[in-house]
PDB file of C-alpha atoms in Angstrom:
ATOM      1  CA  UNK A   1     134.828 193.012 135.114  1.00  0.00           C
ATOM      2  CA  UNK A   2     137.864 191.141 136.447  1.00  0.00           C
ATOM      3  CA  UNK A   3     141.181 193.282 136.722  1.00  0.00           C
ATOM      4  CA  UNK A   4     143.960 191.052 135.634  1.00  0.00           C
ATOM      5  CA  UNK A   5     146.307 192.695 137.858  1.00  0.00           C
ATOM      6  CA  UNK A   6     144.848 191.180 140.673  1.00  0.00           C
ATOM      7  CA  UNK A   7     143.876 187.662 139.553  1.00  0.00           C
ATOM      8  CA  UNK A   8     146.802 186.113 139.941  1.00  0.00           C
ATOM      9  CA  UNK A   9     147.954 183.126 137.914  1.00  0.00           C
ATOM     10  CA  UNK A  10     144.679 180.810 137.426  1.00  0.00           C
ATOM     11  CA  UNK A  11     144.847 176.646 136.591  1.00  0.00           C
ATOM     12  CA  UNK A  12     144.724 178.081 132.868  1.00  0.00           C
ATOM     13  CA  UNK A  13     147.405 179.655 132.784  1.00  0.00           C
ATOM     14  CA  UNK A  14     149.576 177.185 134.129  1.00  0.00           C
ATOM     15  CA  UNK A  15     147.920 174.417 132.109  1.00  0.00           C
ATOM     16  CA  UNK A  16     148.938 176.371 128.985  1.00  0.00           C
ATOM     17  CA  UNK A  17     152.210 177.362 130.482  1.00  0.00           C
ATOM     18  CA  UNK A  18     153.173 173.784 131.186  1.00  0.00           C
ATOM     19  CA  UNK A  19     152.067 172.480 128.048  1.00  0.00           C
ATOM     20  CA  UNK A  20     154.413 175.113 126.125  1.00  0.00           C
ATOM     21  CA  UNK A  21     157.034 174.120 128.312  1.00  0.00           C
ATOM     22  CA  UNK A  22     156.540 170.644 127.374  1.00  0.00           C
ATOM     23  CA  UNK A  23     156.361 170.882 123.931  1.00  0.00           C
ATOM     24  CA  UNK A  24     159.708 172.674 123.367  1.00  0.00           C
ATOM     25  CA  UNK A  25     160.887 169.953 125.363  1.00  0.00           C
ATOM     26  CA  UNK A  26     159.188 167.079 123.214  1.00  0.00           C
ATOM     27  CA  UNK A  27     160.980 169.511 120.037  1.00  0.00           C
ATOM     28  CA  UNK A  28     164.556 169.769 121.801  1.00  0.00           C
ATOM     29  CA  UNK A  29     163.871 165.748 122.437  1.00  0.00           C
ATOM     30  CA  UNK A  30     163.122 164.873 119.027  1.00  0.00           C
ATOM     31  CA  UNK A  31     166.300 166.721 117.357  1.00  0.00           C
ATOM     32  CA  UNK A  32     168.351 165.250 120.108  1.00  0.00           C
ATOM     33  CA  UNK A  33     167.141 161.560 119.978  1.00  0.00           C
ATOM     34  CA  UNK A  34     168.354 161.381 115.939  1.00  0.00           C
ATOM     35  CA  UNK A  35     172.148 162.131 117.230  1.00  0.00           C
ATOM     36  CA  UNK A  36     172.282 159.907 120.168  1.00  0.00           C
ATOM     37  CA  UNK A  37     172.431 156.745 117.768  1.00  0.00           C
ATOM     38  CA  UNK A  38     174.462 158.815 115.398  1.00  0.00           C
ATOM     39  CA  UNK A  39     177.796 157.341 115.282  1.00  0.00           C
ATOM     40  CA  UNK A  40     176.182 153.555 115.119  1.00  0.00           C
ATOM     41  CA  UNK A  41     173.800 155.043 111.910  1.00  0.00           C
ATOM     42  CA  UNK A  42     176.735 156.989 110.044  1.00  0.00           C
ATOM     43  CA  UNK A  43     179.576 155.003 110.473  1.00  0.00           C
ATOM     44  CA  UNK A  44     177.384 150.997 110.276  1.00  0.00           C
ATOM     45  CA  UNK A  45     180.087 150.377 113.714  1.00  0.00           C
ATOM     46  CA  UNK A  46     177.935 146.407 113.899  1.00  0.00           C
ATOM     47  CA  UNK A  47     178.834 146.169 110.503  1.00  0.00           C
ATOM     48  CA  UNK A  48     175.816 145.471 107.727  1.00  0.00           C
ATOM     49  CA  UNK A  49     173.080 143.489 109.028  1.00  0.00           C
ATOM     50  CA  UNK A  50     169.554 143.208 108.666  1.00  0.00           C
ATOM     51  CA  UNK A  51     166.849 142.628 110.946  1.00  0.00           C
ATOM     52  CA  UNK A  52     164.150 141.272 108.454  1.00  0.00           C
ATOM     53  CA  UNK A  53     164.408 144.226 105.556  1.00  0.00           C
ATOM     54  CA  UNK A  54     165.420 146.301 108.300  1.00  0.00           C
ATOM     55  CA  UNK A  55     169.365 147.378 107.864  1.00  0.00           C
ATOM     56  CA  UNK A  56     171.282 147.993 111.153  1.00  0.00           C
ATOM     57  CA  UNK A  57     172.588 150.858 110.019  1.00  0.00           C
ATOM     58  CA  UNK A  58     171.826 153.704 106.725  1.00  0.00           C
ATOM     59  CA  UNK A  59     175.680 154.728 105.221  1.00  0.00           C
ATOM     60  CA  UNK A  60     175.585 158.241 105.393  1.00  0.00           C
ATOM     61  CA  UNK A  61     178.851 159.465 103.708  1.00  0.00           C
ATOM     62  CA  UNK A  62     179.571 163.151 104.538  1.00  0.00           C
ATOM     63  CA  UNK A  63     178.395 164.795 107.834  1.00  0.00           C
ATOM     64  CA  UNK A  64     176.711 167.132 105.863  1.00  0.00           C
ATOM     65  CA  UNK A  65     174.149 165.102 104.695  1.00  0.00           C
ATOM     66  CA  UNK A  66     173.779 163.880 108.000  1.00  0.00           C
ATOM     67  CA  UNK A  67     173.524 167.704 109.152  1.00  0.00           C
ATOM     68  CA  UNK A  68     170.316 167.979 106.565  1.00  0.00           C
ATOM     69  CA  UNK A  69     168.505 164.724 107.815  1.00  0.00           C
ATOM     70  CA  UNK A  70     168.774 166.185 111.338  1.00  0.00           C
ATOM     71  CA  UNK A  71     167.842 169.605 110.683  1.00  0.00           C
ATOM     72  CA  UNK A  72     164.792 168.245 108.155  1.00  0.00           C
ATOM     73  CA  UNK A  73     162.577 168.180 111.287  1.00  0.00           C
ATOM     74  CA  UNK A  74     163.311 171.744 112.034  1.00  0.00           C
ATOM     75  CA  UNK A  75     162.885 173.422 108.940  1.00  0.00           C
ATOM     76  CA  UNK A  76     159.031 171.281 108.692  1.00  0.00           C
ATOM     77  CA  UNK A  77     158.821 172.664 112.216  1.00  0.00           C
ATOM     78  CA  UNK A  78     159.472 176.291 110.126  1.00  0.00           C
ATOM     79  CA  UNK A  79     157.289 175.214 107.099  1.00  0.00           C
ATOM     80  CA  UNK A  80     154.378 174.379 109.303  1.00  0.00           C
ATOM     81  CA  UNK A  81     154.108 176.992 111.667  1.00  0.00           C
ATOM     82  CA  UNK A  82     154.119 179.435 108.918  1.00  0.00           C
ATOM     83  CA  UNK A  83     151.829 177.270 106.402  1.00  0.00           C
ATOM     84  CA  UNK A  84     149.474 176.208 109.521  1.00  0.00           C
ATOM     85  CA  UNK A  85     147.849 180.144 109.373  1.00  0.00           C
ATOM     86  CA  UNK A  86     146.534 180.060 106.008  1.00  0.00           C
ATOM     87  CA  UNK A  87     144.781 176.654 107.008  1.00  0.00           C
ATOM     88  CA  UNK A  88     143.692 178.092 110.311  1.00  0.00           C
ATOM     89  CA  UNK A  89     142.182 181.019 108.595  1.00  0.00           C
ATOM     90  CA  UNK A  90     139.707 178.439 106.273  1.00  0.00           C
ATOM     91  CA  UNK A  91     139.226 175.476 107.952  1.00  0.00           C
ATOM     92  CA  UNK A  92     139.497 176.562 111.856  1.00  0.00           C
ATOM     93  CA  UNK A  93     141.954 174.972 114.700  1.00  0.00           C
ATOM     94  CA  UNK A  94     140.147 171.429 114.811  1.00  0.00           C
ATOM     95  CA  UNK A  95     140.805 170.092 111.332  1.00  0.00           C
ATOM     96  CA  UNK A  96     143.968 171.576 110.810  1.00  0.00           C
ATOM     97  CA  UNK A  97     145.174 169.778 114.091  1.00  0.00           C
ATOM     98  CA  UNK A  98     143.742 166.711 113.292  1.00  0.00           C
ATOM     99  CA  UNK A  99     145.150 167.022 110.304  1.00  0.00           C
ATOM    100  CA  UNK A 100     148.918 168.141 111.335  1.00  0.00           C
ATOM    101  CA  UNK A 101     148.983 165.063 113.772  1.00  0.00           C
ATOM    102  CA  UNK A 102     148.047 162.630 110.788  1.00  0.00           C
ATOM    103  CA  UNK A 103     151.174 164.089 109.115  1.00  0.00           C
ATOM    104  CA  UNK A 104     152.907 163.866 112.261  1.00  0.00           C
ATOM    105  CA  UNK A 105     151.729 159.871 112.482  1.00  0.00           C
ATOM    106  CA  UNK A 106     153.101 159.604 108.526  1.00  0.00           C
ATOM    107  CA  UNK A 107     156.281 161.005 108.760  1.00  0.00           C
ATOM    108  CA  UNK A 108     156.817 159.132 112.378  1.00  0.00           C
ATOM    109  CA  UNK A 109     155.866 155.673 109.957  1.00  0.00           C
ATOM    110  CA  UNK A 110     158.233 156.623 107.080  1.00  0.00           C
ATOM    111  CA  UNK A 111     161.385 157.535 109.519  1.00  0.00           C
ATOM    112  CA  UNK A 112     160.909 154.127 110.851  1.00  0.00           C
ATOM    113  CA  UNK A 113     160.288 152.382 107.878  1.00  0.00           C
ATOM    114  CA  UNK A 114     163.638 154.232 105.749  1.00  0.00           C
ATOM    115  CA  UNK A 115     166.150 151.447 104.976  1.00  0.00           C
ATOM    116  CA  UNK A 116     167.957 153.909 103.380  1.00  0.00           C
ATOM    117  CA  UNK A 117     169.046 157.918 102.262  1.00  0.00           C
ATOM    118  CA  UNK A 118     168.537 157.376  98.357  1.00  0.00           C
TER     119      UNK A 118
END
């Protein structure tokens, strides 16, 4: 039997450790990348146009509702990781990540296909 203690890190490890390190990142990235247009999305700063039905901007009146469309992605973050057990538990890890990223694909098609908060 190996002794942990002197192993030393192994190519696992640091696979696993990178990809945690890079999926906080890709979370931190996607709260972020909602506020950088911010200002241009709240306040319609080109004015009202539209690109096909595409508008240039959604009119989002009070910065709290802006607070809840932001903080949406965290609390399915929340939602998930606690819902994804009882999945895990019946199906196993394969179909309910398969199934997690088709959600992920779906909600990624209907935040770029809003034209507006109604």
């Amino acid at each position: 039997m190996i002794d942990s203690r002197t192993v030393g890190i192994t190519k696992y490890q640091a696979f696993c450790t990178f990809l945690a390190a890079i999926g906080s990142f890709n979370f931190g990235w996607n709260i972020g990348s909602v506020n950088i247009p911010g200002d241009v999305l709240q306040n319609c700063v080109t004015g009202h146009k539209y690109y096909g039905p595409f508008p240039s901007c959604i009119d989002v009146s009070s910065g709290t509702v802006w607070g809840i469309i932001v903080g949406c992605y965290a609390l399915g973050a929340l939602f998930g990781a606690v819902v994804s057990n009882v999945f895990i538990d019946r199906k196993g890890y394969k179909f309910v990540l398969t199934w997690f990223a088709l959600c992920n694909v779906a909600g990624a098609l209907l935040l770029s296909l809003t034209t507006s908060v109604a």
